[in-house]
Amino acid sequence: MSLEFVDPDNYESQLDAKKEQFTQLFSTFELPELDCFASEKQHYRMRSQFRVWHEDEDLYFYMTDQETRQRIRVEQFLPASTLINKLMPMLVEELKISPILRFKLFQANFLSSLSGEIMVSLLYHKVLDDEWLTAIKALKERLSEHFTINIIGRARRQKFIVDNDFVIEKLEVDGQQLIYQQVENSFTQPNAKVSVDMLEWAIDCTRDSEGDLLELYCGNGNFSLALAKNFNRVLATEVSTPSVNSAQFNIAANNIDNVTIVRMSAEEFTQAINGVREFNRLKEKNVELSSYQCNTIFVDPPRAGLDDDTVKMVQQYENIMYISCNPETLKDNLEVFTQTHDIKKFSLFDQFPYTHHTEAGVFLVRK
């Protein structure tokens, strides 16, 4: 992000430019009217990270401007949540006066929630000892007068947690409250309010669905939990163990009984569903793939998109719902999908204002 472009007064014009570029990229397809979900103009990011600069007695957060490569002192950060901006100056002042906590500190990562919880991870180029731990616990106690806060200390092969390594997010989605555990260093949607838009979009796409849902790349169950009410059962896969553990926590926290999460990659599941390999992980979960009546598949892949075998597998389903963080790989996958499916919904989610990044949502139905 080039900091000079973070200008709320020009938000609409930069969004219009994104919509135009987005529409041009997909102009070769037969598309419905583009739905665009705008972001808040400021304080929209639930997580941010800053490097730490030491200069004599001074200490401050900084970012490197991607355009100029200059170091920019950051005392407040407009894209970050109000909670992060409130904590930043208080934390800096505490660190300045503590030789133990400031020594060899090189980075601070923040994760906040709309529900009022915040976590900060402090990263060091030194060994963290009992003296540091005593000092950080005292700092947490002082900050707890103002915040619901957890603190993590990280150094080479060390991780100290005071008291949890997660925040609990509570989102109002389509008339119901959903609870999510969001763990440090695990993927979560950075723009919480646009994430709600995405969840409600997915619910609307599948509101009158029949049968079961198959979901690949489910993360911490972000979409799985929201979509559970539209299907008899949801079978979801995720390769990251911390994300799977959070998903299981979230299923229990929301009292949802029709979602099953299996730790598998999309490629592994494709092998399983095609009978190429058997997986004990499915047997351990008592998952009999033939018992599922999945008419709808939902995929939210990484920037690389879907591999060729998974594309062919996805193409077998009546309804395809696709969330993409990379329009280029989405376009490649749609070249195949539109041979057999029509695009019914086509949406842009502005997760990352003032950058070139766009998040897309596509819903396709078999011709």
CSV table of C-alpha atoms in Angstrom, one decimal:
chain,number,residue,atom,x,y,z
A,1,MET,CA,0.0,0.0,0.0
A,2,SER,CA,1.3,3.5,-0.9
A,3,LEU,CA,0.2,5.6,2.1
A,4,GLU,CA,-0.3,8.7,-0.1
A,5,PHE,CA,-3.3,7.0,-1.7
A,6,VAL,CA,-5.2,6.5,1.6
A,7,ASP,CA,-7.6,9.4,1.1
A,8,PRO,CA,-11.2,8.9,2.2
A,9,ASP,CA,-12.3,11.9,0.0
A,10,ASN,CA,-11.3,10.0,-3.1
A,11,TYR,CA,-12.6,6.6,-2.1
A,12,GLU,CA,-15.5,6.6,-4.6
A,13,SER,CA,-13.3,7.4,-7.5
A,14,GLN,CA,-10.8,4.7,-6.7
A,15,LEU,CA,-13.6,2.2,-6.3
A,16,ASP,CA,-15.1,3.3,-9.7
A,17,ALA,CA,-11.6,2.7,-11.3
A,18,LYS,CA,-11.6,-0.8,-9.8
A,19,LYS,CA,-15.1,-1.6,-11.1
A,20,GLU,CA,-14.1,-0.5,-14.6
A,21,GLN,CA,-10.9,-2.5,-14.6
A,22,PHE,CA,-12.7,-5.5,-13.2
A,23,THR,CA,-15.5,-5.3,-15.8
A,24,GLN,CA,-12.9,-5.0,-18.6
A,25,LEU,CA,-11.0,-8.1,-17.4
A,26,PHE,CA,-14.2,-10.2,-17.6
A,27,SER,CA,-15.7,-8.6,-20.7
A,28,THR,CA,-15.4,-11.8,-22.8
A,29,PHE,CA,-18.0,-13.6,-20.6
A,30,GLU,CA,-21.8,-13.2,-20.5
A,31,LEU,CA,-22.2,-11.5,-17.2
A,32,PRO,CA,-25.2,-10.3,-15.1
A,33,GLU,CA,-25.0,-6.7,-13.8
A,34,LEU,CA,-22.0,-6.3,-11.5
A,35,ASP,CA,-22.9,-6.0,-7.8
A,36,CYS,CA,-20.3,-4.0,-5.9
A,37,PHE,CA,-19.9,-4.0,-2.1
A,38,ALA,CA,-18.1,-1.0,-0.8
A,39,SER,CA,-15.9,-0.8,2.2
A,40,GLU,CA,-15.9,1.7,5.0
A,41,LYS,CA,-13.6,4.6,4.0
A,42,GLN,CA,-11.4,4.4,7.1
A,43,HIS,CA,-10.8,2.1,10.1
A,44,TYR,CA,-11.8,-0.9,8.1
A,45,ARG,CA,-8.8,-3.2,8.7
A,46,MET,CA,-9.1,-5.5,11.8
A,47,ARG,CA,-5.4,-6.4,11.6
A,48,SER,CA,-2.2,-4.4,10.9
A,49,GLN,CA,1.5,-4.9,11.5
A,50,PHE,CA,4.2,-2.3,12.0
A,51,ARG,CA,8.0,-2.4,12.2
A,52,VAL,CA,9.6,-0.8,15.2
A,53,TRP,CA,12.3,1.9,14.9
A,54,HIS,CA,14.7,2.8,17.8
A,55,GLU,CA,16.4,6.1,17.8
A,56,ASP,CA,18.2,7.1,21.0
A,57,GLU,CA,15.4,7.4,23.7
A,58,ASP,CA,12.7,7.5,21.0
A,59,LEU,CA,10.8,4.5,19.7
A,60,TYR,CA,8.0,4.4,17.1
A,61,PHE,CA,6.1,2.3,14.7
A,62,TYR,CA,6.8,2.7,11.0
A,63,MET,CA,5.9,1.3,7.6
A,64,THR,CA,7.8,1.3,4.4
A,65,ASP,CA,6.0,3.0,1.5
A,66,GLN,CA,5.8,0.5,-1.3
A,67,GLU,CA,6.2,3.2,-4.0
A,68,THR,CA,9.0,5.4,-2.5
A,69,ARG,CA,10.6,2.7,-0.2
A,70,GLN,CA,10.8,5.4,2.4
A,71,ARG,CA,10.3,4.8,6.1
A,72,ILE,CA,7.1,6.4,7.3
A,73,ARG,CA,6.6,7.1,11.0
A,74,VAL,CA,3.1,5.8,12.0
A,75,GLU,CA,1.5,7.2,15.1
A,76,GLN,CA,-2.1,6.6,13.7
A,77,PHE,CA,-3.0,4.4,10.8
A,78,LEU,CA,-6.3,5.4,9.0
A,79,PRO,CA,-7.1,2.0,7.5
A,80,ALA,CA,-6.7,0.2,10.9
A,81,SER,CA,-9.6,-0.3,13.2
A,82,THR,CA,-10.5,2.4,15.8
A,83,LEU,CA,-9.4,-0.1,18.5
A,84,ILE,CA,-5.9,-0.5,17.0
A,85,ASN,CA,-5.5,3.2,16.7
A,86,LYS,CA,-6.5,3.7,20.3
A,87,LEU,CA,-4.0,1.1,21.5
A,88,MET,CA,-1.0,2.2,19.3
A,89,PRO,CA,0.1,5.4,21.2
A,90,MET,CA,-0.6,3.8,24.6
A,91,LEU,CA,1.5,0.8,23.7
A,92,VAL,CA,4.4,2.9,22.3
A,93,GLU,CA,4.6,5.0,25.5
A,94,GLU,CA,4.7,1.9,27.6
A,95,LEU,CA,7.4,0.3,25.5
A,96,LYS,CA,9.5,3.5,25.6
A,97,ILE,CA,9.9,3.5,29.3
A,98,SER,CA,10.6,-0.2,29.7
A,99,PRO,CA,14.2,-1.2,28.8
A,100,ILE,CA,13.3,-4.9,29.1
A,101,LEU,CA,10.3,-4.7,26.7
A,102,ARG,CA,11.8,-2.4,24.1
A,103,PHE,CA,15.2,-4.0,23.8
A,104,LYS,CA,15.6,-5.9,20.4
A,105,LEU,CA,11.9,-5.4,19.7
A,106,PHE,CA,11.5,-5.1,15.9
A,107,GLN,CA,7.8,-5.6,15.0
A,108,ALA,CA,4.3,-5.4,16.5
A,109,ASN,CA,1.3,-7.2,14.9
A,110,PHE,CA,-2.3,-6.2,15.9
A,111,LEU,CA,-5.5,-8.2,15.5
A,112,SER,CA,-8.8,-6.6,16.6
A,113,SER,CA,-12.5,-7.5,16.4
A,114,LEU,CA,-15.8,-5.7,16.0
A,115,SER,CA,-16.8,-7.2,19.3
A,116,GLY,CA,-14.1,-5.2,21.2
A,117,GLU,CA,-11.3,-7.7,21.7
A,118,ILE,CA,-7.7,-7.0,20.6
A,119,MET,CA,-4.4,-8.9,20.6
A,120,VAL,CA,-0.9,-7.7,20.0
A,121,SER,CA,2.1,-9.8,19.1
A,122,LEU,CA,5.6,-8.4,19.9
A,123,LEU,CA,8.5,-9.8,17.9
A,124,TYR,CA,12.0,-9.8,19.2
A,125,HIS,CA,15.6,-10.5,18.1
A,126,LYS,CA,16.6,-11.8,21.5
A,127,VAL,CA,15.8,-14.6,23.9
A,128,LEU,CA,12.7,-13.9,26.0
A,129,ASP,CA,13.3,-14.8,29.7
A,130,ASP,CA,11.4,-14.7,33.0
A,131,GLU,CA,12.2,-11.0,33.5
A,132,TRP,CA,10.6,-10.2,30.2
A,133,LEU,CA,7.6,-12.3,31.1
A,134,THR,CA,7.1,-10.5,34.4
A,135,ALA,CA,7.3,-7.2,32.6
A,136,ILE,CA,4.8,-8.2,29.9
A,137,LYS,CA,2.3,-9.5,32.4
A,138,ALA,CA,2.5,-6.2,34.3
A,139,LEU,CA,2.0,-4.3,31.0
A,140,LYS,CA,-1.0,-6.4,30.2
A,141,GLU,CA,-2.5,-5.7,33.6
A,142,ARG,CA,-2.2,-1.9,33.0
A,143,LEU,CA,-3.6,-2.1,29.5
A,144,SER,CA,-6.5,-4.2,30.6
A,145,GLU,CA,-7.9,-1.2,32.4
A,146,HIS,CA,-8.7,0.2,28.9
A,147,PHE,CA,-8.9,-2.9,26.6
A,148,THR,CA,-10.0,-6.5,26.5
A,149,ILE,CA,-6.5,-7.5,25.4
A,150,ASN,CA,-4.1,-10.5,25.0
A,151,ILE,CA,-0.4,-10.2,24.3
A,152,ILE,CA,2.0,-12.6,22.7
A,153,GLY,CA,5.8,-12.5,22.7
A,154,ARG,CA,7.7,-14.1,19.9
A,155,ALA,CA,11.4,-14.8,19.4
A,156,ARG,CA,13.4,-17.5,17.6
A,157,ARG,CA,11.7,-20.8,18.7
A,158,GLN,CA,9.8,-19.0,21.5
A,159,LYS,CA,6.2,-18.1,21.9
A,160,PHE,CA,4.8,-16.7,25.2
A,161,ILE,CA,1.1,-16.2,25.4
A,162,VAL,CA,-0.6,-13.8,27.9
A,163,ASP,CA,-3.4,-15.1,28.2
A,164,ASN,CA,-4.8,-16.3,24.9
A,165,ASP,CA,-3.5,-16.4,21.3
A,166,PHE,CA,-6.8,-15.5,19.8
A,167,VAL,CA,-9.7,-13.0,19.8
A,168,ILE,CA,-13.4,-13.8,19.7
A,169,GLU,CA,-15.3,-12.0,17.0
A,170,LYS,CA,-19.1,-11.7,17.0
A,171,LEU,CA,-20.7,-10.8,13.7
A,172,GLU,CA,-24.4,-10.0,13.0
A,173,VAL,CA,-25.1,-11.9,9.8
A,174,ASP,CA,-28.5,-12.2,8.1
A,175,GLY,CA,-30.3,-11.8,11.4
A,176,GLN,CA,-28.2,-14.0,13.5
A,177,GLN,CA,-25.1,-13.6,15.6
A,178,LEU,CA,-22.1,-15.8,14.6
A,179,ILE,CA,-19.1,-16.3,17.0
A,180,TYR,CA,-15.6,-16.9,15.5
A,181,GLN,CA,-12.3,-17.7,17.2
A,182,GLN,CA,-9.6,-15.9,15.3
A,183,VAL,CA,-6.1,-17.1,16.0
A,184,GLU,CA,-2.9,-15.3,15.8
A,185,ASN,CA,-0.9,-16.0,12.6
A,186,SER,CA,-4.0,-17.8,11.0
A,187,PHE,CA,-5.9,-16.4,8.1
A,188,THR,CA,-9.0,-14.3,8.9
A,189,GLN,CA,-10.8,-11.8,6.7
A,190,PRO,CA,-9.1,-8.4,7.3
A,191,ASN,CA,-12.1,-6.2,6.5
A,192,ALA,CA,-14.8,-7.4,8.9
A,193,LYS,CA,-17.7,-5.4,7.6
A,194,VAL,CA,-17.1,-6.4,4.0
A,195,SER,CA,-16.7,-10.0,5.3
A,196,VAL,CA,-20.3,-9.7,6.6
A,197,ASP,CA,-21.3,-8.6,3.1
A,198,MET,CA,-19.6,-11.6,1.6
A,199,LEU,CA,-21.3,-14.0,4.0
A,200,GLU,CA,-24.8,-12.5,3.4
A,201,TRP,CA,-24.1,-12.6,-0.4
A,202,ALA,CA,-23.3,-16.3,-0.1
A,203,ILE,CA,-26.4,-16.9,2.0
A,204,ASP,CA,-28.6,-15.1,-0.7
A,205,CYS,CA,-27.0,-17.2,-3.5
A,206,THR,CA,-28.0,-20.5,-1.8
A,207,ARG,CA,-31.1,-19.5,0.2
A,208,ASP,CA,-33.4,-22.0,-1.6
A,209,SER,CA,-30.9,-24.8,-2.0
A,210,GLU,CA,-31.6,-28.5,-1.6
A,211,GLY,CA,-29.4,-31.2,-0.4
A,212,ASP,CA,-25.9,-30.8,1.1
A,213,LEU,CA,-23.0,-28.4,0.6
A,214,LEU,CA,-19.4,-29.3,-0.2
A,215,GLU,CA,-16.9,-26.5,0.7
A,216,LEU,CA,-13.1,-26.5,-0.1
A,217,TYR,CA,-10.7,-24.2,1.6
A,218,CYS,CA,-13.0,-23.5,4.6
A,219,GLY,CA,-10.4,-21.9,6.9
A,220,ASN,CA,-11.9,-21.4,10.4
A,221,GLY,CA,-15.4,-22.1,9.1
A,222,ASN,CA,-16.1,-18.5,8.3
A,223,PHE,CA,-18.6,-19.4,5.4
A,224,SER,CA,-19.4,-22.9,6.6
A,225,LEU,CA,-21.2,-21.7,9.7
A,226,ALA,CA,-23.1,-18.9,7.9
A,227,LEU,CA,-24.3,-21.3,5.1
A,228,ALA,CA,-25.2,-24.2,7.4
A,229,LYS,CA,-28.8,-23.1,7.7
A,230,ASN,CA,-29.3,-23.3,3.9
A,231,PHE,CA,-28.4,-27.0,3.6
A,232,ASN,CA,-29.1,-30.3,5.2
A,233,ARG,CA,-25.4,-30.9,5.9
A,234,VAL,CA,-22.1,-29.2,5.1
A,235,LEU,CA,-18.9,-31.1,4.5
A,236,ALA,CA,-15.9,-28.8,4.5
A,237,THR,CA,-12.2,-29.3,4.0
A,238,GLU,CA,-9.2,-27.2,5.1
A,239,VAL,CA,-5.5,-28.2,5.1
A,240,SER,CA,-4.3,-25.9,8.0
A,241,THR,CA,-4.4,-27.6,11.4
A,242,PRO,CA,-4.8,-24.4,13.4
A,243,SER,CA,-7.7,-23.3,11.1
A,244,VAL,CA,-9.4,-26.7,11.5
A,245,ASN,CA,-9.0,-26.5,15.3
A,246,SER,CA,-10.6,-23.0,15.2
A,247,ALA,CA,-13.4,-24.3,13.0
A,248,GLN,CA,-14.2,-27.0,15.5
A,249,PHE,CA,-14.2,-24.4,18.3
A,250,ASN,CA,-16.6,-22.2,16.2
A,251,ILE,CA,-19.0,-25.1,15.4
A,252,ALA,CA,-19.3,-25.7,19.2
A,253,ALA,CA,-19.6,-22.0,20.1
A,254,ASN,CA,-22.5,-21.6,17.6
A,255,ASN,CA,-24.3,-24.8,18.5
A,256,ILE,CA,-24.3,-26.0,14.9
A,257,ASP,CA,-24.7,-29.7,14.4
A,258,ASN,CA,-24.8,-30.2,10.6
A,259,VAL,CA,-21.2,-29.1,9.7
A,260,THR,CA,-18.3,-31.6,9.4
A,261,ILE,CA,-14.7,-30.3,8.9
A,262,VAL,CA,-12.0,-32.6,7.6
A,263,ARG,CA,-8.3,-31.7,7.4
A,264,MET,CA,-7.6,-32.2,3.7
A,265,SER,CA,-6.3,-30.2,0.8
A,266,ALA,CA,-8.5,-29.6,-2.2
A,267,GLU,CA,-6.2,-31.9,-4.2
A,268,GLU,CA,-6.5,-34.7,-1.6
A,269,PHE,CA,-10.3,-34.4,-1.5
A,270,THR,CA,-10.4,-34.5,-5.3
A,271,GLN,CA,-8.4,-37.8,-5.1
A,272,ALA,CA,-10.8,-39.1,-2.5
A,273,ILE,CA,-14.0,-38.2,-4.3
A,274,ASN,CA,-12.6,-39.7,-7.6
A,275,GLY,CA,-11.7,-43.0,-5.8
A,276,VAL,CA,-8.0,-42.5,-6.5
A,277,ARG,CA,-7.0,-42.8,-2.8
A,278,GLU,CA,-8.5,-43.6,0.5
A,279,PHE,CA,-7.9,-41.4,3.5
A,280,ASN,CA,-8.0,-42.4,7.2
A,281,ARG,CA,-8.9,-38.8,8.0
A,282,LEU,CA,-12.3,-39.4,6.4
A,283,LYS,CA,-12.8,-42.7,8.2
A,284,GLU,CA,-11.8,-41.0,11.6
A,285,LYS,CA,-14.6,-38.5,11.0
A,286,ASN,CA,-17.0,-41.3,10.0
A,287,VAL,CA,-17.4,-39.5,6.6
A,288,GLU,CA,-19.0,-41.7,3.9
A,289,LEU,CA,-18.7,-39.5,0.8
A,290,SER,CA,-21.4,-41.5,-1.0
A,291,SER,CA,-24.0,-40.5,1.7
A,292,TYR,CA,-23.8,-36.8,0.8
A,293,GLN,CA,-26.2,-35.3,-1.7
A,294,CYS,CA,-24.1,-32.3,-2.7
A,295,ASN,CA,-25.7,-30.2,-5.4
A,296,THR,CA,-23.7,-27.2,-4.5
A,297,ILE,CA,-20.0,-26.7,-4.1
A,298,PHE,CA,-18.3,-23.6,-2.6
A,299,VAL,CA,-14.6,-22.8,-3.2
A,300,ASP,CA,-12.5,-20.0,-1.8
A,301,PRO,CA,-9.0,-20.9,-3.0
A,302,PRO,CA,-5.7,-19.1,-2.5
A,303,ARG,CA,-4.3,-16.7,-5.1
A,304,ALA,CA,-3.1,-19.6,-7.3
A,305,GLY,CA,-6.7,-20.6,-8.0
A,306,LEU,CA,-7.8,-24.2,-8.5
A,307,ASP,CA,-5.6,-26.9,-10.0
A,308,ASP,CA,-6.8,-28.6,-13.2
A,309,ASP,CA,-8.0,-31.8,-11.5
A,310,THR,CA,-10.0,-29.8,-8.9
A,311,VAL,CA,-11.5,-27.6,-11.7
A,312,LYS,CA,-12.8,-30.8,-13.4
A,313,MET,CA,-14.2,-32.1,-10.1
A,314,VAL,CA,-15.9,-28.8,-9.2
A,315,GLN,CA,-17.5,-28.7,-12.7
A,316,GLN,CA,-19.5,-31.8,-11.9
A,317,TYR,CA,-21.7,-29.9,-9.4
A,318,GLU,CA,-25.0,-28.3,-10.3
A,319,ASN,CA,-24.2,-25.0,-8.5
A,320,ILE,CA,-20.8,-23.5,-8.1
A,321,MET,CA,-20.1,-20.6,-5.7
A,322,TYR,CA,-16.6,-19.2,-6.0
A,323,ILE,CA,-14.9,-16.5,-3.9
A,324,SER,CA,-11.6,-15.3,-5.4
A,325,CYS,CA,-8.8,-13.0,-4.2
A,326,ASN,CA,-7.1,-13.1,-7.7
A,327,PRO,CA,-9.2,-12.0,-10.7
A,328,GLU,CA,-6.5,-13.4,-13.1
A,329,THR,CA,-6.8,-17.0,-11.8
A,330,LEU,CA,-10.6,-16.6,-11.5
A,331,LYS,CA,-10.7,-15.7,-15.2
A,332,ASP,CA,-8.7,-18.9,-16.1
A,333,ASN,CA,-11.1,-21.1,-14.0
A,334,LEU,CA,-14.2,-19.4,-15.5
A,335,GLU,CA,-13.0,-20.2,-19.0
A,336,VAL,CA,-13.6,-23.8,-18.1
A,337,PHE,CA,-16.7,-23.5,-15.9
A,338,THR,CA,-18.6,-21.4,-18.4
A,339,GLN,CA,-18.4,-24.3,-20.9
A,340,THR,CA,-21.0,-26.1,-18.7
A,341,HIS,CA,-22.4,-23.4,-16.4
A,342,ASP,CA,-24.0,-19.9,-16.6
A,343,ILE,CA,-22.9,-17.0,-14.4
A,344,LYS,CA,-25.9,-15.9,-12.4
A,345,LYS,CA,-24.3,-13.6,-9.9
A,346,PHE,CA,-21.1,-11.6,-10.3
A,347,SER,CA,-19.8,-9.4,-7.5
A,348,LEU,CA,-16.9,-7.3,-6.4
A,349,PHE,CA,-16.1,-6.9,-2.7
A,350,ASP,CA,-13.7,-4.0,-1.8
A,351,GLN,CA,-11.8,-5.8,0.9
A,352,PHE,CA,-8.7,-3.7,0.4
A,353,PRO,CA,-9.5,0.0,-0.4
A,354,TYR,CA,-6.7,2.2,-1.8
A,355,THR,CA,-4.9,-0.8,-3.3
A,356,HIS,CA,-5.2,-2.7,-6.6
A,357,HIS,CA,-6.5,-5.8,-4.9
A,358,THR,CA,-10.1,-6.9,-5.5
A,359,GLU,CA,-12.1,-9.8,-4.1
A,360,ALA,CA,-14.7,-11.4,-6.4
A,361,GLY,CA,-17.8,-13.5,-5.9
A,362,VAL,CA,-19.3,-15.6,-8.7
A,363,PHE,CA,-22.3,-17.9,-8.6
A,364,LEU,CA,-22.8,-20.3,-11.5
A,365,VAL,CA,-25.6,-22.8,-12.3
A,366,ARG,CA,-25.4,-25.7,-14.8
A,367,LYS,CA,-26.8,-24.9,-18.2
